[in-house]
XYZ file of C-alpha atoms in Angstrom:
175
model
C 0.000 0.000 0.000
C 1.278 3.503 -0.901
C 1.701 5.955 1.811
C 0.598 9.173 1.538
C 2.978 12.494 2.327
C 1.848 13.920 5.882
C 0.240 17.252 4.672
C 3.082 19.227 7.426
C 5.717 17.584 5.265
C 4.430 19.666 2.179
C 6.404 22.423 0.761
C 4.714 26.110 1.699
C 2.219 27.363 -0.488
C 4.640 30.385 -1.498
C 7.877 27.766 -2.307
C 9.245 28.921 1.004
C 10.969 26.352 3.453
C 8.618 26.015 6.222
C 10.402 25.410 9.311
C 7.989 25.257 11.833
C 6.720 21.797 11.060
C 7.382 18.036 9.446
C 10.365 17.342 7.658
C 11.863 20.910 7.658
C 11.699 21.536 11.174
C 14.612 18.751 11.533
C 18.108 20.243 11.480
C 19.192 16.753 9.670
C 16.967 18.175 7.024
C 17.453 21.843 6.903
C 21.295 21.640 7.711
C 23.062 20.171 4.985
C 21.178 22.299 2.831
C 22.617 25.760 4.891
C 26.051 24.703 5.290
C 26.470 23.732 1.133
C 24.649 27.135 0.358
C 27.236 28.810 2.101
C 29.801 26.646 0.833
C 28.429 27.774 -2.509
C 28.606 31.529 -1.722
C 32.174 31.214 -0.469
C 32.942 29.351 -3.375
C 31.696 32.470 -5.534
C 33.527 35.081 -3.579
C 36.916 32.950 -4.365
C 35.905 33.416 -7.716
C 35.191 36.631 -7.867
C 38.646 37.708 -5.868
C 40.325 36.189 -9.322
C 38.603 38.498 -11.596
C 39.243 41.437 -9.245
C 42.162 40.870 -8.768
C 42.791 40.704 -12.933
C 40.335 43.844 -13.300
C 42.340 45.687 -10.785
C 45.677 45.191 -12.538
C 43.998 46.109 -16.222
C 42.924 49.215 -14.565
C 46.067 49.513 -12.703
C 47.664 50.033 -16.190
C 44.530 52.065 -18.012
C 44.109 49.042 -19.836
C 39.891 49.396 -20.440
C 39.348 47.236 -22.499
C 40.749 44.583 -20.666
C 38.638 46.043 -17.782
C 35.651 45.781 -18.973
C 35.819 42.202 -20.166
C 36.212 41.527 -16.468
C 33.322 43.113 -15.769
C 31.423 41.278 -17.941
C 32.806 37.880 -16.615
C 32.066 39.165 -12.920
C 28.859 39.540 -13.276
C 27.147 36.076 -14.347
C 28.891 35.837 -10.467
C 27.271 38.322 -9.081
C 23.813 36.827 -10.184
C 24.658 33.620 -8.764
C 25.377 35.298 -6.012
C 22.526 37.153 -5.717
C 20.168 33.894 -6.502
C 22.306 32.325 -3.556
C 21.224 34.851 -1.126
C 17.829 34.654 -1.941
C 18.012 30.850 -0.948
C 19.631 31.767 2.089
C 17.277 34.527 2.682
C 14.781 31.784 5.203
C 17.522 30.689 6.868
C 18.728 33.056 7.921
C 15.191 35.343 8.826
C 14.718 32.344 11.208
C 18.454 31.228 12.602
C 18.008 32.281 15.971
C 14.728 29.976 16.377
C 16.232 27.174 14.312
C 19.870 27.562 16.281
C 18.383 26.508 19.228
C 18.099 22.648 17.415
C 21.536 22.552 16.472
C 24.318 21.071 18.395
C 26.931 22.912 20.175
C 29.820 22.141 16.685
C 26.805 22.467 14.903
C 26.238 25.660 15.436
C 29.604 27.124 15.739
C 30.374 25.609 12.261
C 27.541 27.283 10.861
C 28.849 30.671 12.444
C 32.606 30.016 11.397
C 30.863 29.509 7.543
C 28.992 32.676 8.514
C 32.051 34.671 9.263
C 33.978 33.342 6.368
C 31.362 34.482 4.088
C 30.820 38.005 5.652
C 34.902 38.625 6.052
C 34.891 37.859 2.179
C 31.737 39.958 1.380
C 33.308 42.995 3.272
C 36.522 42.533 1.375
C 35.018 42.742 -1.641
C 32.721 46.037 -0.827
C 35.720 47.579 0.104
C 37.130 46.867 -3.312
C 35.014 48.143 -5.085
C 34.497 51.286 -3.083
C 38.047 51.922 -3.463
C 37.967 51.552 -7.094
C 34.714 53.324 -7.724
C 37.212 56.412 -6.048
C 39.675 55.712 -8.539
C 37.292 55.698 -11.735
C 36.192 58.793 -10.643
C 38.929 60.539 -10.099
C 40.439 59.416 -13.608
C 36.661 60.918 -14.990
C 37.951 64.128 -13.126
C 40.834 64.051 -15.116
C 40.009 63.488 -18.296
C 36.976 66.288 -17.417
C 40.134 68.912 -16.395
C 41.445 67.496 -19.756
C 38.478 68.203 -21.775
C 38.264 71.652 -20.222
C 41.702 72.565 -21.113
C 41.175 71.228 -24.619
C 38.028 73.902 -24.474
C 39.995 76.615 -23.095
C 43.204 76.340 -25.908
C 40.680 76.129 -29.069
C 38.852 79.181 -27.503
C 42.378 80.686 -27.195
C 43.250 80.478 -30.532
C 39.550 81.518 -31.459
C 40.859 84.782 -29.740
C 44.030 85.276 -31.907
C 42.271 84.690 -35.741
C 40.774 82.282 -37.720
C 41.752 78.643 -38.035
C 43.231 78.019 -41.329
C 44.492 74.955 -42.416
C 47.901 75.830 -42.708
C 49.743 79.274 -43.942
C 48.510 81.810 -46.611
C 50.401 81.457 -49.755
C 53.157 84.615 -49.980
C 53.115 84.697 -53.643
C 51.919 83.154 -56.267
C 54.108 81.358 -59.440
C 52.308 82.253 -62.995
C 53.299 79.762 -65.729
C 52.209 81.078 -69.443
């Protein structure tokens, strides 16, 4: 005879974990899950700190084009990264209720993957602030740049007309 699922063992209606009852209240279930989404994250961030590092020596050098082809390859990273957190979003809403089930290593493992993953997520915000200074102070420069371009063409507006080279002295008449 088949057995029918217990109704509490049911995903949510809104294809959230439910935690409070059945299967998902269980840290056996809900565990593994956490600790190889984090795993996953942290295994993103690694990735990422190779194209950053690679995008900060192609801007190191002015080399844009370069740059901006690591952009592009950092941010099919940034989505997984982003679809991670959403599935880590539940957990951790509700860790302080479902931390109480966990063992003592349990727990503190969870934290230690916790504090990996923030230490990385930090390191990389402050990254990117820093170069987000540095692109804008090289758009300063080229701004001064364009300004002083500006300011030398309206200079030699001031002095005469721009030719496109001398005025002939004389002129040669062959018959």
């Amino acid at each position: 005879m088949a057995s029918t699922p217990h109704p509490t063992n049911q995903p949510h209606p809104t294809g959230k974990l439910d935690f409070t009852s059945g299967a998902h209240g269980e840290p056996e279930v809900w565990l593994p899950r956490l600790q190889r989404l984090l795993a996953d994250q942290l295994a993103l961030t690694a990735e990422l700190n190779a194209i950053d590092a690679r995008k900060a020596a192609a801007l190191g050098v002015c080399d844009m084009e370069t740059y901006l082809t690591t952009l592009e390859e950092r941010q099919p990273v940034i989505d997984a990264m982003t679809a991670l957190n959403e599935d880590l979003k539940p957990f951790a809403d509700r860790f302080a209720v479902l931390a109480t089930g966990l063992k003592d290593e349990q727990r503190e493992a969870v934290f230690a993957q916790a504090g990996k993953l923030d230490a990385a997520l930090l390191a990389i915000t402050q990254r990117d602030s820093i170069e987000s200074g540095v692109l804008a102070e090289r758009r300063d420069e080229i701004a001064r740049e364009l300004a002083n371009i500006r300011n030398g063409r309206a200079a030699l507006g001031a002095y005469g007309p721009v030719t496109d080279g001398p005025m002939p002295q004389c002129h040669d008449e062959q018959v």
